[in-house]
PDB file of C-alpha atoms in Angstrom:
ATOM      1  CA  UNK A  63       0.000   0.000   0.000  1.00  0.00           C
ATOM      2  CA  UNK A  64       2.662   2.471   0.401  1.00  0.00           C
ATOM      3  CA  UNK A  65       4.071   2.278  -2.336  1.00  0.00           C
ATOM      4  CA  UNK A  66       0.585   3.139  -4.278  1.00  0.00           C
ATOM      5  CA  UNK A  67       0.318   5.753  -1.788  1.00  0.00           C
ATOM      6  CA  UNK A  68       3.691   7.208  -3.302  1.00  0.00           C
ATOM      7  CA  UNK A  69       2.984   6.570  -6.593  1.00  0.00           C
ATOM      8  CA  UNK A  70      -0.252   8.413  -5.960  1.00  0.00           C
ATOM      9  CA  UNK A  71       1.388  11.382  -4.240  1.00  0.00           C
ATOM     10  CA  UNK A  72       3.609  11.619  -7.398  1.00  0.00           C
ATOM     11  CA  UNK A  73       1.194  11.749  -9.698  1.00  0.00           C
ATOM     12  CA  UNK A  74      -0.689  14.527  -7.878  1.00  0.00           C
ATOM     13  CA  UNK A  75       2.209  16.380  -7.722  1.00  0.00           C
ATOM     14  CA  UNK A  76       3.141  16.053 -11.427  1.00  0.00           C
ATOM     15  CA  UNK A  77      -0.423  17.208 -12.297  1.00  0.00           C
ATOM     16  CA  UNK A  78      -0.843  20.405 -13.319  1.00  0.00           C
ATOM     17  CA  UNK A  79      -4.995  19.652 -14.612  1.00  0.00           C
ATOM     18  CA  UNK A  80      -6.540  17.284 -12.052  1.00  0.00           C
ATOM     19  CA  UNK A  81     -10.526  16.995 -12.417  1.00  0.00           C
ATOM     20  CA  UNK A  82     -12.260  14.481  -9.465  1.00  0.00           C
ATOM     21  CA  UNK A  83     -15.093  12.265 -10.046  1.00  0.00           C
ATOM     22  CA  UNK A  84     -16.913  11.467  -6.853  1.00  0.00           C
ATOM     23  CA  UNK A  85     -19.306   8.965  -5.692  1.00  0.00           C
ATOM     24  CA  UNK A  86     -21.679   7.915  -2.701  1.00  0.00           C
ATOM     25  CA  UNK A  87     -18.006   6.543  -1.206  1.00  0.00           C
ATOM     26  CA  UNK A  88     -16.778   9.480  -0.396  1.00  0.00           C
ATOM     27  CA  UNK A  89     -19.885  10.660   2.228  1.00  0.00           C
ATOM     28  CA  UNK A  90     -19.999   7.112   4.021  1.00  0.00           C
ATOM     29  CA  UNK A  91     -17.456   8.550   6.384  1.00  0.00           C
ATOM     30  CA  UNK A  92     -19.473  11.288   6.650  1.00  0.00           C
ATOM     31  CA  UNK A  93     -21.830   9.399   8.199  1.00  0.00           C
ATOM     32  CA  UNK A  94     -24.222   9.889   5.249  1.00  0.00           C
ATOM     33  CA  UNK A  95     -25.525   6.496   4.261  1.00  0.00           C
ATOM     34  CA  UNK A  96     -24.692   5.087   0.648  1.00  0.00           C
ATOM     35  CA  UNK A  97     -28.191   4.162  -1.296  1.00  0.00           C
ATOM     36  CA  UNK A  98     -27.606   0.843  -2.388  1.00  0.00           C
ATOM     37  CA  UNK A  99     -24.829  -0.593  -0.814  1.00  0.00           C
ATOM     38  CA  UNK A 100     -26.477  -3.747   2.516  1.00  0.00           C
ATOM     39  CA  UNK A 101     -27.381  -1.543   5.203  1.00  0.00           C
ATOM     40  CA  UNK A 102     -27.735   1.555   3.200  1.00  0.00           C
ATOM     41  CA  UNK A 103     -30.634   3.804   2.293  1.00  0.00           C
ATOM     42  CA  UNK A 104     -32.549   1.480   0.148  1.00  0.00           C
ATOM     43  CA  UNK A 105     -32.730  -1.423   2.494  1.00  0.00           C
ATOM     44  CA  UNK A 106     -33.742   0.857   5.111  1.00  0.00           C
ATOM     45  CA  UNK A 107     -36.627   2.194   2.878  1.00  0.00           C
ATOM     46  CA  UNK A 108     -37.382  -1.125   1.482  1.00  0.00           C
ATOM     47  CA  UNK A 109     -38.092  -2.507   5.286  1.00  0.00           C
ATOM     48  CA  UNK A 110     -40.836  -0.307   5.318  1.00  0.00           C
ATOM     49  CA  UNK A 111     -42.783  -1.651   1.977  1.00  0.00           C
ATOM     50  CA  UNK A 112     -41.917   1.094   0.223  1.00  0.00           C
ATOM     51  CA  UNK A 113     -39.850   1.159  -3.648  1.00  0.00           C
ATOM     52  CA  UNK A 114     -37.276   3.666  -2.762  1.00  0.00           C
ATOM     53  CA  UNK A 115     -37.132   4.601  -6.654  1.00  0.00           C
ATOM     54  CA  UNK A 116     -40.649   5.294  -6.504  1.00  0.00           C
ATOM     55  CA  UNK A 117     -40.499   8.278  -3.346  1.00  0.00           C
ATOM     56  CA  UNK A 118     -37.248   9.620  -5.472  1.00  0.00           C
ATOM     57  CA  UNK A 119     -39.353   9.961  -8.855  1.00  0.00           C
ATOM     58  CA  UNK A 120     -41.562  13.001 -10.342  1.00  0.00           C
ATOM     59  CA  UNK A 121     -44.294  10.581 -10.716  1.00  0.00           C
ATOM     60  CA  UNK A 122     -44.659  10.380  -6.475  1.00  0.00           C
ATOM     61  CA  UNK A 123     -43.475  13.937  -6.361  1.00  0.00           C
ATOM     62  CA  UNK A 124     -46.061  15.106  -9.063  1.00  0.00           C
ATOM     63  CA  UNK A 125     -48.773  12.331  -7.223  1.00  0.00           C
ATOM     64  CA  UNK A 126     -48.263  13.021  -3.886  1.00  0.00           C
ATOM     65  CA  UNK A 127     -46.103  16.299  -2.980  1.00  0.00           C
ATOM     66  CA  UNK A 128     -46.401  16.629   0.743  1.00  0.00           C
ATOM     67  CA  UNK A 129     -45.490  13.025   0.989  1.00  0.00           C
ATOM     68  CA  UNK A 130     -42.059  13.482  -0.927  1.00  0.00           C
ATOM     69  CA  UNK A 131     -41.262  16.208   0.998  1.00  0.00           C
ATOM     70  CA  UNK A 132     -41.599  14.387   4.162  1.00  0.00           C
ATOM     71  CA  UNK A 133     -39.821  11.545   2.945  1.00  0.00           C
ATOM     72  CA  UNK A 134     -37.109  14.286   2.019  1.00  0.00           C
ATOM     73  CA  UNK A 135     -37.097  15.508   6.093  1.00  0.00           C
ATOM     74  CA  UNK A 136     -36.676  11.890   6.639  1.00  0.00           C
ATOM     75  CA  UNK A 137     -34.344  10.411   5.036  1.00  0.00           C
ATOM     76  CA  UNK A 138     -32.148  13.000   2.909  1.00  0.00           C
ATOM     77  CA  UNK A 139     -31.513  15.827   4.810  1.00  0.00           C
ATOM     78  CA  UNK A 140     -28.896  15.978   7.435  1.00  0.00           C
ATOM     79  CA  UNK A 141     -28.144  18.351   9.924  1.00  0.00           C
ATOM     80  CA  UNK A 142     -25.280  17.402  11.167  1.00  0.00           C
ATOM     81  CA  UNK A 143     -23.361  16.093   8.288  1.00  0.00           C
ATOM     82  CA  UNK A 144     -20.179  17.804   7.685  1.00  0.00           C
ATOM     83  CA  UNK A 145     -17.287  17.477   4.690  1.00  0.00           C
ATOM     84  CA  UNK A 146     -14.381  15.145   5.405  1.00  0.00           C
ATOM     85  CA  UNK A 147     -10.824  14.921   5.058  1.00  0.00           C
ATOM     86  CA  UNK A 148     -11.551  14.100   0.945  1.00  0.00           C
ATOM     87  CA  UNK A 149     -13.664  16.567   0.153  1.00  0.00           C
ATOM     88  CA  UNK A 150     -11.301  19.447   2.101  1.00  0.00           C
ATOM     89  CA  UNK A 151      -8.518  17.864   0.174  1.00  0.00           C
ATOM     90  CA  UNK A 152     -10.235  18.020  -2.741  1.00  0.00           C
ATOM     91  CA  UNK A 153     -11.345  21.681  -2.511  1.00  0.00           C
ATOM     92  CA  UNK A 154      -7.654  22.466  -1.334  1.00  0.00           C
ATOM     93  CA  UNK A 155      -5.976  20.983  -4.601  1.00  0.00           C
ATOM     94  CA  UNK A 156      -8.649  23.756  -6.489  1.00  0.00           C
ATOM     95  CA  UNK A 157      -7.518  26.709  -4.392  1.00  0.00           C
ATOM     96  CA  UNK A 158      -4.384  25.456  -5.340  1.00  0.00           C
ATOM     97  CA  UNK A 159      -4.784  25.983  -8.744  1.00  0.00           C
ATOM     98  CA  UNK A 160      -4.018  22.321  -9.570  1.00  0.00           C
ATOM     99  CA  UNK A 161      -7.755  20.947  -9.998  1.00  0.00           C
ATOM    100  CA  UNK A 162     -10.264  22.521 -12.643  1.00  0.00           C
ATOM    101  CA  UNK A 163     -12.810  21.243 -10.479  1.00  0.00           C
ATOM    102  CA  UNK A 164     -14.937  17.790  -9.236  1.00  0.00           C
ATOM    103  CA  UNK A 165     -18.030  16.068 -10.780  1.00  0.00           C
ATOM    104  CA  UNK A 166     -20.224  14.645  -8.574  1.00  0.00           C
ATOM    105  CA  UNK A 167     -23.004  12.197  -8.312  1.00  0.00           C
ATOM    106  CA  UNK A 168     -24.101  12.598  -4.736  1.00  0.00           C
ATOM    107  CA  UNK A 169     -26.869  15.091  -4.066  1.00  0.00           C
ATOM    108  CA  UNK A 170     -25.204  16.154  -0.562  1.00  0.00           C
ATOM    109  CA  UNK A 171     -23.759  19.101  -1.177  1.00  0.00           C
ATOM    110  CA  UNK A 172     -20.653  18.073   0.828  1.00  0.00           C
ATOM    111  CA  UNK A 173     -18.004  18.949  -1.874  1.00  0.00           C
ATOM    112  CA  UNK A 174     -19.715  23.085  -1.695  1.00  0.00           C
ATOM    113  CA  UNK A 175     -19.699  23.407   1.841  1.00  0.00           C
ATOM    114  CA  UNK A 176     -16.241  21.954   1.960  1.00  0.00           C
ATOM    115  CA  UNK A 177     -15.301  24.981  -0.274  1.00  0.00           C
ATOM    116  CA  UNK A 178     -15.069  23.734  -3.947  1.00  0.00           C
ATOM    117  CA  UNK A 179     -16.588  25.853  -6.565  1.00  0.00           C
ATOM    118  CA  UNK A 180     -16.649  24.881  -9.701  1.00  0.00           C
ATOM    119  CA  UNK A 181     -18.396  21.635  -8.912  1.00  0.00           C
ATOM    120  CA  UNK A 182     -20.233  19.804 -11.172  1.00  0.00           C
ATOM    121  CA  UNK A 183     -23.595  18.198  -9.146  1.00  0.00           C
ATOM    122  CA  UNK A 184     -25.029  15.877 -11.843  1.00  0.00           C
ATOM    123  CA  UNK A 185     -27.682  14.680  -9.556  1.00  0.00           C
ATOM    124  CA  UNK A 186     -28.648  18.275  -8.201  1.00  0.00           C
ATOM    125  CA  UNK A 187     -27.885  19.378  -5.250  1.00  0.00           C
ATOM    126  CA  UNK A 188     -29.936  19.497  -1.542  1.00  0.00           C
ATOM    127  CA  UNK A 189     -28.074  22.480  -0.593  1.00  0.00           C
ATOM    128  CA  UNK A 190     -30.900  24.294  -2.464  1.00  0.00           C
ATOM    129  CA  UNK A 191     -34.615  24.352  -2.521  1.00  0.00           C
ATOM    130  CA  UNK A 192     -37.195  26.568  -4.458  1.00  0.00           C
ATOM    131  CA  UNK A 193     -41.172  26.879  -4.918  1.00  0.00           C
ATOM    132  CA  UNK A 194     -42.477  25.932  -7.874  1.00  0.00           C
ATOM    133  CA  UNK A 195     -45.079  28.451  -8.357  1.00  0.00           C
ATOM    134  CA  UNK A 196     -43.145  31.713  -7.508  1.00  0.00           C
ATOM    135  CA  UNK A 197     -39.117  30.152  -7.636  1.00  0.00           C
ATOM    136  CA  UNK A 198     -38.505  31.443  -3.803  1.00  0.00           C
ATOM    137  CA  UNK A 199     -35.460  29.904  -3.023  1.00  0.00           C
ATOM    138  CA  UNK A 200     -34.333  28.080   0.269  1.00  0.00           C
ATOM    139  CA  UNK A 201     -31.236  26.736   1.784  1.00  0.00           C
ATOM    140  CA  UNK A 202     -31.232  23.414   3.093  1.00  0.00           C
ATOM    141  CA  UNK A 203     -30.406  24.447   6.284  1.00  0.00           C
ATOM    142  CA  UNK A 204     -32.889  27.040   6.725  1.00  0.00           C
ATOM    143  CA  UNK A 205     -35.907  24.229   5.241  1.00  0.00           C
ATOM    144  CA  UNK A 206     -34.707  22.306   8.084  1.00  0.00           C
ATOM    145  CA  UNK A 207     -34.585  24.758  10.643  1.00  0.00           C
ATOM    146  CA  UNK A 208     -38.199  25.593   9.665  1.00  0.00           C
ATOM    147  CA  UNK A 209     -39.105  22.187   8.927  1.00  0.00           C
ATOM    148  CA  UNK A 210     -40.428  23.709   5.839  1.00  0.00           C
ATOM    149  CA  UNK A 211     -42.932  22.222   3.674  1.00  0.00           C
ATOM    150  CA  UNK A 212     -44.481  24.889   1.846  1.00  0.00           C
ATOM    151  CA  UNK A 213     -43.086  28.071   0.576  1.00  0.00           C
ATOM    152  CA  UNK A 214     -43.363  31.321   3.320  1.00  0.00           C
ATOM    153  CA  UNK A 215     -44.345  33.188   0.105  1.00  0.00           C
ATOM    154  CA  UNK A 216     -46.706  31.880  -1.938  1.00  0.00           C
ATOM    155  CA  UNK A 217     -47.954  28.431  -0.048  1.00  0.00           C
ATOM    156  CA  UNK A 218     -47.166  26.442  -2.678  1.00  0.00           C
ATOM    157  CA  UNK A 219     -45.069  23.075  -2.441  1.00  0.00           C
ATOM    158  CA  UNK A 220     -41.179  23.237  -2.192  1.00  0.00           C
ATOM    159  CA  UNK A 221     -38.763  21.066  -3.748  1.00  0.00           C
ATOM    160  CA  UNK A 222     -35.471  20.718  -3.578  1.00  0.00           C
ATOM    161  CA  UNK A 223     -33.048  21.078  -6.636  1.00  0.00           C
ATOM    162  CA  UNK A 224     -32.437  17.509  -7.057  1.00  0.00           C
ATOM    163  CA  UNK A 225     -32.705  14.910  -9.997  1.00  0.00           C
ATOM    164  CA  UNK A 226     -36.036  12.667  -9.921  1.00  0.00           C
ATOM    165  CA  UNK A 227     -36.257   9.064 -10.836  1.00  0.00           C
ATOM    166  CA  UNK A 228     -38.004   9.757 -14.498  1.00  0.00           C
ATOM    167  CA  UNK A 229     -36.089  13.437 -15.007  1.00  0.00           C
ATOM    168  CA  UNK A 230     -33.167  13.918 -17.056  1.00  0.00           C
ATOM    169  CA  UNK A 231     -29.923  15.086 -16.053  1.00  0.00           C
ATOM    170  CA  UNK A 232     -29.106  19.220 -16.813  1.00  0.00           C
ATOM    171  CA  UNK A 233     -27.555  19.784 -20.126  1.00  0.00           C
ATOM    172  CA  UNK A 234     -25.467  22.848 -19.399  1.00  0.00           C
ATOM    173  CA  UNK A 235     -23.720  20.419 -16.439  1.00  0.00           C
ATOM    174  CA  UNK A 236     -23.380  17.304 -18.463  1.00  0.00           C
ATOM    175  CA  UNK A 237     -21.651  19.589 -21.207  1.00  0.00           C
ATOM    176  CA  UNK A 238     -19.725  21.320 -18.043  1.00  0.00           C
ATOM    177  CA  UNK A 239     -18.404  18.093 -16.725  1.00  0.00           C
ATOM    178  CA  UNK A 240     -17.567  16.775 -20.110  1.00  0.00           C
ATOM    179  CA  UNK A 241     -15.555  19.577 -20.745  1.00  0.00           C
ATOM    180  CA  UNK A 242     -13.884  19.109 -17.176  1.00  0.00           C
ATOM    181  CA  UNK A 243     -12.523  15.583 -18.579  1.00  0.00           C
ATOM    182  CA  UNK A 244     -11.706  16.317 -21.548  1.00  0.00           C
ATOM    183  CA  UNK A 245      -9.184  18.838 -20.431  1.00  0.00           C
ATOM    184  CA  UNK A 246      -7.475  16.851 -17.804  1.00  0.00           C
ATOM    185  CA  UNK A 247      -3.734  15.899 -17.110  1.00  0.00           C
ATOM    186  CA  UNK A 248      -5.452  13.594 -14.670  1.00  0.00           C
ATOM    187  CA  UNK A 249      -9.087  11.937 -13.335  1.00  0.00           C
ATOM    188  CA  UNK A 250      -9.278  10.975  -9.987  1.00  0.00           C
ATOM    189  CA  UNK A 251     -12.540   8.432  -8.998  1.00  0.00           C
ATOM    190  CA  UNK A 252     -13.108   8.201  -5.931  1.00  0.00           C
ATOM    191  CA  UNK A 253     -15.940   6.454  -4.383  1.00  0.00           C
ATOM    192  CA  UNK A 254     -18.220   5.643  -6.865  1.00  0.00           C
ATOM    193  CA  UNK A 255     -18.698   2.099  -8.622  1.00  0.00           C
ATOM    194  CA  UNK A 256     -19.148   3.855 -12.233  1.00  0.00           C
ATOM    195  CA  UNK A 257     -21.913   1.634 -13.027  1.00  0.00           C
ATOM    196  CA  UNK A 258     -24.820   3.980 -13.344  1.00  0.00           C
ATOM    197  CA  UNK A 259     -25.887   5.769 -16.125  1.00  0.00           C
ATOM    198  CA  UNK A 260     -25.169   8.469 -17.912  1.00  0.00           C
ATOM    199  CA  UNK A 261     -23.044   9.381 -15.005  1.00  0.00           C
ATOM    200  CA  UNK A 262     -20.651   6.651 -15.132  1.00  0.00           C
ATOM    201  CA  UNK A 263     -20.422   7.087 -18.995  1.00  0.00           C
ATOM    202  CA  UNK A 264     -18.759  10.423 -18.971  1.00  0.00           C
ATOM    203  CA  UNK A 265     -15.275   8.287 -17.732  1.00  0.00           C
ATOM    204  CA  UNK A 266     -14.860   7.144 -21.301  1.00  0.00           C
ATOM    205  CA  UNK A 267     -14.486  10.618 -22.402  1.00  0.00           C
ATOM    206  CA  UNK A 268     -10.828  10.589 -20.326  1.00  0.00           C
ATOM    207  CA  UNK A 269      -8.340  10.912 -22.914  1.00  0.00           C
ATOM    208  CA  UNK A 270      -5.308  12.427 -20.696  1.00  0.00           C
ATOM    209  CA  UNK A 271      -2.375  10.555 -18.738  1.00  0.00           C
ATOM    210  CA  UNK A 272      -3.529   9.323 -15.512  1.00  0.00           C
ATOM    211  CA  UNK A 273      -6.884   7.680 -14.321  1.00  0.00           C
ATOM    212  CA  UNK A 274      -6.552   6.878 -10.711  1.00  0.00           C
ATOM    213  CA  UNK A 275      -9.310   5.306  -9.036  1.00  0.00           C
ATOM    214  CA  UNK A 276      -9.834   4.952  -5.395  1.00  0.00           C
ATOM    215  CA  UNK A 277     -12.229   2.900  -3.972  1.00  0.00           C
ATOM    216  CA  UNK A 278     -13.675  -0.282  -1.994  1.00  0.00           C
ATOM    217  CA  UNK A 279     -14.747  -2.135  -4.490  1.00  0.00           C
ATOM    218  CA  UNK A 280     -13.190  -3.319  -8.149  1.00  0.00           C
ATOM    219  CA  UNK A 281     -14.917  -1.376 -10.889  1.00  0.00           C
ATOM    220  CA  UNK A 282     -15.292  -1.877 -14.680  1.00  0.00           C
ATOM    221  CA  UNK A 283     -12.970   0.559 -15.348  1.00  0.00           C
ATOM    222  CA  UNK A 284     -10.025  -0.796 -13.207  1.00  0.00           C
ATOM    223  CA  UNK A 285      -8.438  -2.837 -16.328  1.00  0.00           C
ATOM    224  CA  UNK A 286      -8.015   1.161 -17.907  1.00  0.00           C
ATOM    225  CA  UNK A 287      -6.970   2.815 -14.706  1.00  0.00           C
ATOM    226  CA  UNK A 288      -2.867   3.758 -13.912  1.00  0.00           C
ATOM    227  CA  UNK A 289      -3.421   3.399 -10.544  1.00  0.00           C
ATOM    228  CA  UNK A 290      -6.241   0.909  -8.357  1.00  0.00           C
ATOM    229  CA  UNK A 291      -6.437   1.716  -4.433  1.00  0.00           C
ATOM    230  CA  UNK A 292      -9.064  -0.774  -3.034  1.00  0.00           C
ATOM    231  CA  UNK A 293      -9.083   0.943   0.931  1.00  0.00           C
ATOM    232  CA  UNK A 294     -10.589   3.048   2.519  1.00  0.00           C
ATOM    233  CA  UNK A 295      -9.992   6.626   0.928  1.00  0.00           C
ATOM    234  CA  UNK A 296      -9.784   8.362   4.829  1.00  0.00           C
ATOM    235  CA  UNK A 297      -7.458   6.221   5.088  1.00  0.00           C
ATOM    236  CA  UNK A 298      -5.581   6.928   1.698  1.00  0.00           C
ATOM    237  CA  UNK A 299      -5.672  10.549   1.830  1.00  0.00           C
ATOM    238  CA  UNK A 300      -4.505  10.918   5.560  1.00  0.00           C
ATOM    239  CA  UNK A 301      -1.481   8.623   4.628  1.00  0.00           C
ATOM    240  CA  UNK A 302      -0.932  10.744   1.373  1.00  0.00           C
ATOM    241  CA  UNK A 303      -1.427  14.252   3.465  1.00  0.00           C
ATOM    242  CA  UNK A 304       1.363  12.126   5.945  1.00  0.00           C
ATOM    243  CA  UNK A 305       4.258  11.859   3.216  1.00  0.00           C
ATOM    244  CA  UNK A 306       2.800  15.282   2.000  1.00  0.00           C
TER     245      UNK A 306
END
């Protein structure tokens, strides 16, 4: 392991256009819980009867809003949850003018409070919230502060600025991260399993010198990766920040 940990750190000091790519892995430690992973979000929903796809889709948004924003104050939004030694390392590599920036696919907002800025959300993003009748917009936590439900201004439903089950991704960010890729030195992966879709997709578009990916589990793009770390990635990064 140490010596992928020094190959690693010499590869991220050799880069000069580093763009991350950032999965549910990366918030575990967090203490957020991954979606699909045994013990995660989805089994806890599914004990309950319910198809965790379904209370994440516009259909049961559109069907039955007060219920998906409850399910929201349940089960999404956390309080508590603060950004980890990853994210701040990631954000520090962009105020270092090494990084043009991270793509993500959670919906935490994790790698923006940690201080990144030109992040990519594909999913959307429950840092924000807005009506849909009059566009009022709310921070996350200020909706759950309030426990809001219902916009202060107009009474209409709130929503948070997320991807639904049955929506399709933003444009202008797909063509943002794409670009992010394209003009990378290196892609870092960290945390995901690149096996959904479109997401996961946008990997193939790497055309630069070093894919490094970091994460638990093997993933279908290992066999083109530079460099493999199968640990834990608090782990990885404190020993990297160590030799550093």
């Amino acid at each position: 392991m140490n010596q992928k940990i020094e190959q690693l750190r010499g590869i991220i000091d050799n880069a000069d256009k580093i763009t991350f790519f950032t999965g549910a892995g990366i918030s575990v430690a967090s203490g957020i819980p991954d979606f699909r992973s045994i013990g995660g979000l989805y089994d806890e929903i599914s004990k309950n009867g319910y198809s965790p796809e379904y209370l994440l889709s516009e259909d049961y948004f559109k069907n039955e809003p007060e219920g998906f924003i409850r399910f929201c104050h349940q089960y999404l939004l956390f309080a508590d949850k603060e950004p980890n030694v990853v994210h701040q390392w990631i954000a520090q590599l962009e105020r270092d003018h090494q990084s043009l920036g991270v793509i993500t696919q959670n919906i935490d907002g994790l790698h923006s409070d940690a201080g990144s800025t030109q992040t990519d959300e594909l999913h959307g993003t429950l840092n924000r919230f807005y009506c849909l009748q009059c566009n009022q917009k709310y921070t996350k936590p200020y909706v759950i502060d309030k426990q809001l439900h219902q916009c202060e201004m107009c009474g209409s439903i709130i929503r948070p600025d997320i991807v639904l089950y049955g929506e399709t991704l933003n444009q202008d960010t797909i063509f943002d991260a794409l670009h992010k890729i394209k003009a990378a030195d290196t892609l870092v992966v960290l945390g995901s399993s690149l096996v959904v879709q479109p997401a996961a997709g946008l990997i193939s578009n790497f055309d630069g010198k070093n894919l490094i990916i970091i994460n638990r589990d093997p993933t279908p793009y290992d066999n083109d990766a530079d460099l493999v770390i199968q640990d834990d990635m608090i782990s990885v990064i404190n020993n990297l920040n160590d030799i550093s």
